[in-house]
CSV table of C-alpha atoms and ligand atoms in Angstrom, one decimal:
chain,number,residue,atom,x,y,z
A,199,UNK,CA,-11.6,21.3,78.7
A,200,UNK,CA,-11.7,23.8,81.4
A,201,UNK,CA,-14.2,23.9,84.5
A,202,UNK,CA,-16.0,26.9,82.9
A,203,UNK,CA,-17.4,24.8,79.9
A,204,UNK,CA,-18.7,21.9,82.6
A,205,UNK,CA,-21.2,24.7,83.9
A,206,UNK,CA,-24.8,24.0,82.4
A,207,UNK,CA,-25.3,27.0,81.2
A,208,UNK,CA,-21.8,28.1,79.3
A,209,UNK,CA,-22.2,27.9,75.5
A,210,UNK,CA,-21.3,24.8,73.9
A,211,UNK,CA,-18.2,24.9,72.7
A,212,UNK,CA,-18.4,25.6,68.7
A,213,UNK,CA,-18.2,23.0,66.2
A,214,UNK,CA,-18.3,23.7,63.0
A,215,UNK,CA,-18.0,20.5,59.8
A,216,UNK,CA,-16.7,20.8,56.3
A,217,UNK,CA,-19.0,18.1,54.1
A,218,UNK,CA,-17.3,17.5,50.8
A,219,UNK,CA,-18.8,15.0,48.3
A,220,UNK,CA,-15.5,13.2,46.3
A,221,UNK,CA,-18.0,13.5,43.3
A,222,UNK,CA,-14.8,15.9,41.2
A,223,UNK,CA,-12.5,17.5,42.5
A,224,UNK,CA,-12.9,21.3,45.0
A,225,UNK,CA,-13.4,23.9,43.2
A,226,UNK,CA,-13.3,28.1,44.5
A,227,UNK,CA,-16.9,27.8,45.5
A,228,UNK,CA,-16.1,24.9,48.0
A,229,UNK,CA,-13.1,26.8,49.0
A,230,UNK,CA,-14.9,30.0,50.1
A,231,UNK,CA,-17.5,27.8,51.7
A,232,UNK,CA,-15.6,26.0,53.4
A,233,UNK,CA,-13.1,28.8,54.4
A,234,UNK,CA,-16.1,31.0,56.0
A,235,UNK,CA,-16.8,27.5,57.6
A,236,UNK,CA,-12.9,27.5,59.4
A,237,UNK,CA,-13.1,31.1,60.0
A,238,UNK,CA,-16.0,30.7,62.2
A,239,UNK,CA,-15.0,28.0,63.9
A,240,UNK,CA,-11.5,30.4,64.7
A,241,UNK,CA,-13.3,33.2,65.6
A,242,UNK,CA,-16.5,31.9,67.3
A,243,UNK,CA,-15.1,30.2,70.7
A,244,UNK,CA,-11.5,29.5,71.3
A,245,UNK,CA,-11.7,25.8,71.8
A,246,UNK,CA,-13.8,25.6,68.4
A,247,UNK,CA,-13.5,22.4,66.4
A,248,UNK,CA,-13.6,21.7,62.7
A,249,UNK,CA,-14.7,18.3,61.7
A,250,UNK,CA,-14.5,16.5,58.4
A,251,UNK,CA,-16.9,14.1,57.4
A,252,UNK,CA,-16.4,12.7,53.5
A,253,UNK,CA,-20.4,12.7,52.5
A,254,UNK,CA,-19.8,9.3,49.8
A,255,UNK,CA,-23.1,8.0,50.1
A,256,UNK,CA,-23.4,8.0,46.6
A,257,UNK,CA,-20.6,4.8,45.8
A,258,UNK,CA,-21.2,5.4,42.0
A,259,UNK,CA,-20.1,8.7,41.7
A,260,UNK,CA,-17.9,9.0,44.7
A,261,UNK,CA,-13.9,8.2,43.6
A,262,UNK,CA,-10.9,7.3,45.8
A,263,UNK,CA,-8.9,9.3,43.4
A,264,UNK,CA,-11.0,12.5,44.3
A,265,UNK,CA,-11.0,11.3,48.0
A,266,UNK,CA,-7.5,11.7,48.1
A,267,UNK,CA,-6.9,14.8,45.9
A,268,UNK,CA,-9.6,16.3,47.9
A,269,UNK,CA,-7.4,15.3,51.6
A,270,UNK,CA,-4.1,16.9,49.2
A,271,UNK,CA,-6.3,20.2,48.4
A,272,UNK,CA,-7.6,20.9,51.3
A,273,UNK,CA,-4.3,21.1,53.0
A,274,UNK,CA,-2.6,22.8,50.5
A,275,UNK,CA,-5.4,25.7,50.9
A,276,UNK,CA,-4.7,26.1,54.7
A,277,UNK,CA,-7.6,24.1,56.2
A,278,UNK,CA,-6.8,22.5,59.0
A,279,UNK,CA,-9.1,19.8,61.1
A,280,UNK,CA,-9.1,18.1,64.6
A,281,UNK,CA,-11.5,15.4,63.8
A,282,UNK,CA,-11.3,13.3,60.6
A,283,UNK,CA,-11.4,10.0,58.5
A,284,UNK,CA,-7.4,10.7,58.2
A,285,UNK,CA,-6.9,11.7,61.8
A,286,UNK,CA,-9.7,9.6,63.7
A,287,UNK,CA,-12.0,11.3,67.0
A,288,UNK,CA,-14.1,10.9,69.1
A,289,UNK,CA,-17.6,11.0,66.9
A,290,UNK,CA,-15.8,8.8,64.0
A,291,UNK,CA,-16.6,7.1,61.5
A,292,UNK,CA,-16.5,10.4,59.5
A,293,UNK,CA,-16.8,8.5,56.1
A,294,UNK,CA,-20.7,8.1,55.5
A,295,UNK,CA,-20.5,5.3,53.8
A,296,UNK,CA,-19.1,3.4,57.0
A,297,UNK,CA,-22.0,4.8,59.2
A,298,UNK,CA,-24.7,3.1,57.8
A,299,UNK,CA,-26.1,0.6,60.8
A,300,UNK,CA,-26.6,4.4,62.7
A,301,UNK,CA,-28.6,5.7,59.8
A,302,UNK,CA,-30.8,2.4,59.8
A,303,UNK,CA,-31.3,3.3,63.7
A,304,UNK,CA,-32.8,6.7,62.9
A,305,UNK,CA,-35.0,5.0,60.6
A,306,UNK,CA,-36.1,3.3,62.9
A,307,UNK,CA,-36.8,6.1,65.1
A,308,UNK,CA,-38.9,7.8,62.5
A,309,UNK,CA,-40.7,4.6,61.7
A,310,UNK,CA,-41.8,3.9,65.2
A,311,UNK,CA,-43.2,7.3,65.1
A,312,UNK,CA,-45.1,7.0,62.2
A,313,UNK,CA,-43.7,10.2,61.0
A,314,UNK,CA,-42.7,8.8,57.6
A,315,UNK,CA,-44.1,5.8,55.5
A,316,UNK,CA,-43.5,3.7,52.9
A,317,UNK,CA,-44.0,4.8,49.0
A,318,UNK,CA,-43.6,2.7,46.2
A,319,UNK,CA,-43.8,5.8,43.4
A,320,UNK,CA,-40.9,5.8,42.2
A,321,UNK,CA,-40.3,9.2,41.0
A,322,UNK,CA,-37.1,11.7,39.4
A,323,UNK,CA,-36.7,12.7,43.8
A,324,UNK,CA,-35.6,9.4,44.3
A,325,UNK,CA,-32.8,9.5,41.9
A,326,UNK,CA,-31.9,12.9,43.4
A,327,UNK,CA,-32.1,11.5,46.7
A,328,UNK,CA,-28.3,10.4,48.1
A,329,UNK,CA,-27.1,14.1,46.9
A,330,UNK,CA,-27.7,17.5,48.2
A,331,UNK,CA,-29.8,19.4,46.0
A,332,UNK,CA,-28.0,22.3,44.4
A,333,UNK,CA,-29.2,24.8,42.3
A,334,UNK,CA,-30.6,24.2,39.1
A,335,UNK,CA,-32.1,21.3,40.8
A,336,UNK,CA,-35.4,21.2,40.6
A,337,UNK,CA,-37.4,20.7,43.8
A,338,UNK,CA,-40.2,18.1,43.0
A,339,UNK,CA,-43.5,18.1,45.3
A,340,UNK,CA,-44.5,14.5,45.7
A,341,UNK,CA,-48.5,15.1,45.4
A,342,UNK,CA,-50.4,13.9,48.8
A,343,UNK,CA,-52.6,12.1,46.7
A,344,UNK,CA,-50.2,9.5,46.8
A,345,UNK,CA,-50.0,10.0,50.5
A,346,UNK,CA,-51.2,6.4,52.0
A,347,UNK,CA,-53.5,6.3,55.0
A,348,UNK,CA,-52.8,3.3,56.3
A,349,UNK,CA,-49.8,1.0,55.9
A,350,UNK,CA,-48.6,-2.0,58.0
A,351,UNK,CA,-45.7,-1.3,60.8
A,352,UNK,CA,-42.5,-3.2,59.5
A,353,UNK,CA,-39.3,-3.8,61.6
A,354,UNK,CA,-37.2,-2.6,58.9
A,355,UNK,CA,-37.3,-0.4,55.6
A,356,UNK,CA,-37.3,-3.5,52.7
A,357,UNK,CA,-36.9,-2.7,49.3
A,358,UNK,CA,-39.3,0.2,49.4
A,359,UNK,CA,-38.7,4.2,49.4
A,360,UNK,CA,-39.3,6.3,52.4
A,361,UNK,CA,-40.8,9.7,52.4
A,362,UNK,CA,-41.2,12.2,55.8
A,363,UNK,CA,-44.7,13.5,55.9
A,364,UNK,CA,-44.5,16.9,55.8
A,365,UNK,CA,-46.8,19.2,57.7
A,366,UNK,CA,-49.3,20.5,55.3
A,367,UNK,CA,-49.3,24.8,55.3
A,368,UNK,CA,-46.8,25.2,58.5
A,369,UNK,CA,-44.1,28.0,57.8
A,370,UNK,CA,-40.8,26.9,58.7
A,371,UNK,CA,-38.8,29.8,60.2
A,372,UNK,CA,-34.9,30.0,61.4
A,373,UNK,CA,-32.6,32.8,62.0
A,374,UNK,CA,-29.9,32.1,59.6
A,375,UNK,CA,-26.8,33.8,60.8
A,376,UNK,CA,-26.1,35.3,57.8
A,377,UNK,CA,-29.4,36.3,56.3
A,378,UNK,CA,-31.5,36.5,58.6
A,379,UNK,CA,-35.3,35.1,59.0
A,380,UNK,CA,-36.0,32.6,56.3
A,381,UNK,CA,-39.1,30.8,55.8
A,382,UNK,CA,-40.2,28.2,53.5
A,383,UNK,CA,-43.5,26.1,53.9
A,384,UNK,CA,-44.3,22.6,53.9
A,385,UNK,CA,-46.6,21.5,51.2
A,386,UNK,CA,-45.8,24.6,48.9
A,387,UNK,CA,-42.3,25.2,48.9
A,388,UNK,CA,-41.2,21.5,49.4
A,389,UNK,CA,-43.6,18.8,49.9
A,390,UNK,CA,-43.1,15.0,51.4
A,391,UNK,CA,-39.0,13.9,50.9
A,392,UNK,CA,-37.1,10.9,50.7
A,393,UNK,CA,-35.4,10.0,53.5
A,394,UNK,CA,-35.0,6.1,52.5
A,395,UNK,CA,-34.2,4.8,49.5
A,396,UNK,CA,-35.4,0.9,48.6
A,397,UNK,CA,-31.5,0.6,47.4
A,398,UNK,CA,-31.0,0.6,51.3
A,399,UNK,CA,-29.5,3.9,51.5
A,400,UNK,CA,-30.7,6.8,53.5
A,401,UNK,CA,-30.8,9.9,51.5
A,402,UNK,CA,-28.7,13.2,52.1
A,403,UNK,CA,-31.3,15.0,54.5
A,404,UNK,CA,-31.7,11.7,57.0
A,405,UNK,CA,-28.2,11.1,57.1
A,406,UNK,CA,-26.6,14.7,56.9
A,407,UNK,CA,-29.4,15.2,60.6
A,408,UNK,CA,-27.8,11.8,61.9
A,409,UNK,CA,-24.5,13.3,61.6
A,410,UNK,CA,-24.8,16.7,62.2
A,411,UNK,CA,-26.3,15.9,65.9
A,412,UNK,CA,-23.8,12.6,66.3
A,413,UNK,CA,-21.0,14.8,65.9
A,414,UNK,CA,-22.9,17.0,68.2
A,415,UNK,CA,-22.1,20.3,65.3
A,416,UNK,CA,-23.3,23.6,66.5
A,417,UNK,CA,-23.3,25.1,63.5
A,418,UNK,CA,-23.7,24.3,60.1
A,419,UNK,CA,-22.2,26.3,57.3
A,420,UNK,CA,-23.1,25.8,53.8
A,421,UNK,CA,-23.7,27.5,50.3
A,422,UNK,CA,-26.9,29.3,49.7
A,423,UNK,CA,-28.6,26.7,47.7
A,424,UNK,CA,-29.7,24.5,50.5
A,425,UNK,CA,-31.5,26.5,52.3
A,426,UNK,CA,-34.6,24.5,51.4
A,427,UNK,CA,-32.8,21.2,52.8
A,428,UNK,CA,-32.5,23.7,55.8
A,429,UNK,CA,-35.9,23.6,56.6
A,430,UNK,CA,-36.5,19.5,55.4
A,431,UNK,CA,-33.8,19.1,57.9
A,432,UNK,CA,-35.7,21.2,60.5
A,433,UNK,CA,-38.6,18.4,60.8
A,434,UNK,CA,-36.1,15.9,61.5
A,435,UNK,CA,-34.6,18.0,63.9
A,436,UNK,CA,-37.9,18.7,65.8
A,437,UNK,CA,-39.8,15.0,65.0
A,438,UNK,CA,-36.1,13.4,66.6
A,439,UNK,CA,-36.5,15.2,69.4
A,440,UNK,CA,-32.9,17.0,69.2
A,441,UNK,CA,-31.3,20.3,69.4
A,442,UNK,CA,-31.3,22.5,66.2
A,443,UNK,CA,-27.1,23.7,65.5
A,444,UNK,CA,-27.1,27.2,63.9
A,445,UNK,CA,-26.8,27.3,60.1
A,446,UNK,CA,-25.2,30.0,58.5
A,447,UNK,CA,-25.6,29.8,54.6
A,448,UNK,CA,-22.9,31.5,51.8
A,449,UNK,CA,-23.4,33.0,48.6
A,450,UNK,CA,-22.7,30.8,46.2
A,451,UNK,CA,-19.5,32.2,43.6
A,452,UNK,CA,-20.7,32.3,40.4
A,453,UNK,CA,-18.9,32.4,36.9
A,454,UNK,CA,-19.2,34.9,34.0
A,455,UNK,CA,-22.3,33.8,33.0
A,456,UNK,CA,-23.7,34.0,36.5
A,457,UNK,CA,-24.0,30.3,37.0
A,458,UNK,CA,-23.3,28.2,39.8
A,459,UNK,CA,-19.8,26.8,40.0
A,460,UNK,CA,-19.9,23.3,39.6
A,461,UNK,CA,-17.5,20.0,39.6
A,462,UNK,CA,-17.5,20.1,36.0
A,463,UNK,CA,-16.2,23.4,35.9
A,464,UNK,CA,-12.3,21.9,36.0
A,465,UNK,CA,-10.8,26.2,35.2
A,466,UNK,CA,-11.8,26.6,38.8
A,467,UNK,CA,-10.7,23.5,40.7
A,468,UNK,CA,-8.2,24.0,43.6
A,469,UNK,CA,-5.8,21.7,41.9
A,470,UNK,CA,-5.8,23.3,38.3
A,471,UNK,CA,-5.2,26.9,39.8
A,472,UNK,CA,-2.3,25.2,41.7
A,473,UNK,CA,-0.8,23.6,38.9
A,474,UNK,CA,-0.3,27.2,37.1
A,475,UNK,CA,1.2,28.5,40.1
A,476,UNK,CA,-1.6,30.6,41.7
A,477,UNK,CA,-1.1,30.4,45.9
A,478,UNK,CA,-3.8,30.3,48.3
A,479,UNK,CA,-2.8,33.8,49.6
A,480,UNK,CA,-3.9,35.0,46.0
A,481,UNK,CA,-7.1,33.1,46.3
A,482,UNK,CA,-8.3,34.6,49.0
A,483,UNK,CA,-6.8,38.1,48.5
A,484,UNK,CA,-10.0,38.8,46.3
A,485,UNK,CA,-12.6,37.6,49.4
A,486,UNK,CA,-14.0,39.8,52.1
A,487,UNK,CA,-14.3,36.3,53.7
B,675,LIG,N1,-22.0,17.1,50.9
B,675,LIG,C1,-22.8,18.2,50.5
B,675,LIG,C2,-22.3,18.8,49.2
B,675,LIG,O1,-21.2,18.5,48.8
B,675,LIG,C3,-22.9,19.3,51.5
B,675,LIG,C4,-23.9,19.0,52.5
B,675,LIG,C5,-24.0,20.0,53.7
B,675,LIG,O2,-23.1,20.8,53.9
B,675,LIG,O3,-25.0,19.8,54.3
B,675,LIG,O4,-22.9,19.4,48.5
């Protein structure tokens, strides 16, 4: 690292993460993300990083077979890491299923806190929890009724769901980098979240945070459809006491219909397009990306 980037007040040094989920296999939509996502890291600062963290909190639904193919796809598109679960680093593990004891720390941080308490409803938010929401999902509003008042301090999570206590009417506002001022508030637009399951898991906002600011990212760049995790993740941010990265959200690509792309959608994967012949180069000839 040269002597200019040890002076407190040069930038940080950009670093940027791709976040697949081996859920299916990576389809165009992923592809653009993700190629915005290099293309900033390129552009942005000359030493900037690229990091690849597998997000397979979810063991049911995560495959080795679409852990690999995803390594094989990526490559084949022209993305190219410095940190990885195939090449190591410095911030590893980058597998989130191996990083589990550091989630049950920030837990514990938010515990001591008293920023988020225990809630036995079990509810369809739950379920939803170890994903990132996408479109089409709908965002549920746990009702502060079921808020407790009082519950007992514990020195760790049981068998018991989690939810952060959202500040009631307070507009959440960041400068995304790619649309602007966005705003969403608490108790209207999203209301008290999971951040714990009573599986033992942490769920995708709590341990997407823990990551983001262990692998000390800059900037996170993602599809359009979470910019309400955006703000979720805000709260963290600011009740953690940690620096907020940048977040710079996509469009999402869309089919025919106007629909999200999704896993399912197996016309569109990387590795079908490949298979009849179709180059990367002709990918993204039709992107302004
Ligand atoms: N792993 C998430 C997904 O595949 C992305 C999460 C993020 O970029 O924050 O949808």
């Amino acid at each position: 690292m040269p002597a200019s980037d040890d002076r407190p007040d040069s930038p940080k040094p950009y670093r940027g993460r791709l976040a697949p989920t081996p859920t299916g296999h990576l389809h165009l939509g992923h592809a653009k993300t993700f190629w915005m996502a290099q293309k900033r890291a390129q552009e942005r600062s000359q030493q900037g990083q690229l990091i690849l963290r597998v997000e397979d909190l979810d063991q049911a639904r995560c495959k080795p077979q679409y852990r690999s193919d995803m390594l094989e796809d990526l490559a084949w598109f022209g993305f190219r890491w410095q940190e990885g679960p195939d090449i190591g680093g410095d911030y590893g593990p980058y597998e989130q299923q191996q990083r589990r004891s550091h989630y049950a720390q920030i837990w514990q941080q938010l515990n001591q806190t008293r920023s988020i308490y225990p809630s036995p409803h079990s509810r369809k938010d739950v379920a939803q929890a170890l994903s990132a929401p996408h479109e089409g999902d709908r965002e549920i509003i746990f009702p502060i009724q079921l808020r407790p008042n009082t519950w007992e301090t514990v020195a760790d999570p049981g068998d018991v769901n989690w939810r952060f206590r959202v500040p009631d009417g307070e507009t959440i506002t960041f400068l995304d980098q790619n649309l602007g001022s966005t705003s969403f508030t608490a108790g209207e637009d999203f209301g008290d979240f999971i951040v714990w399951r009573r599986d033992g898991f942490p769920s995708y906002e709590l341990a997407v945070v823990a990551d983001d600011h262990a692998m000390t990212i800059t900037e996170v760049v993602r599809g359009e459809d979470l910019l309400l995790s955006t703000a979720k993740q805000i709260l963290l941010y600011r009740t953690l006491g940690w620096d907020i990265p940048d977040f710079y959200h996509c469009p999402l690509v869309r089919d025919e219909q106007g629909k999200r792309l999704a896993k399912r959608d197996g016309a569109r994967a990387l590795r079908s397009l490949r298979q009849q012949g179709i180059t990367p180069e002709q990918i993204r000839g039709g992107w302004r990306v």
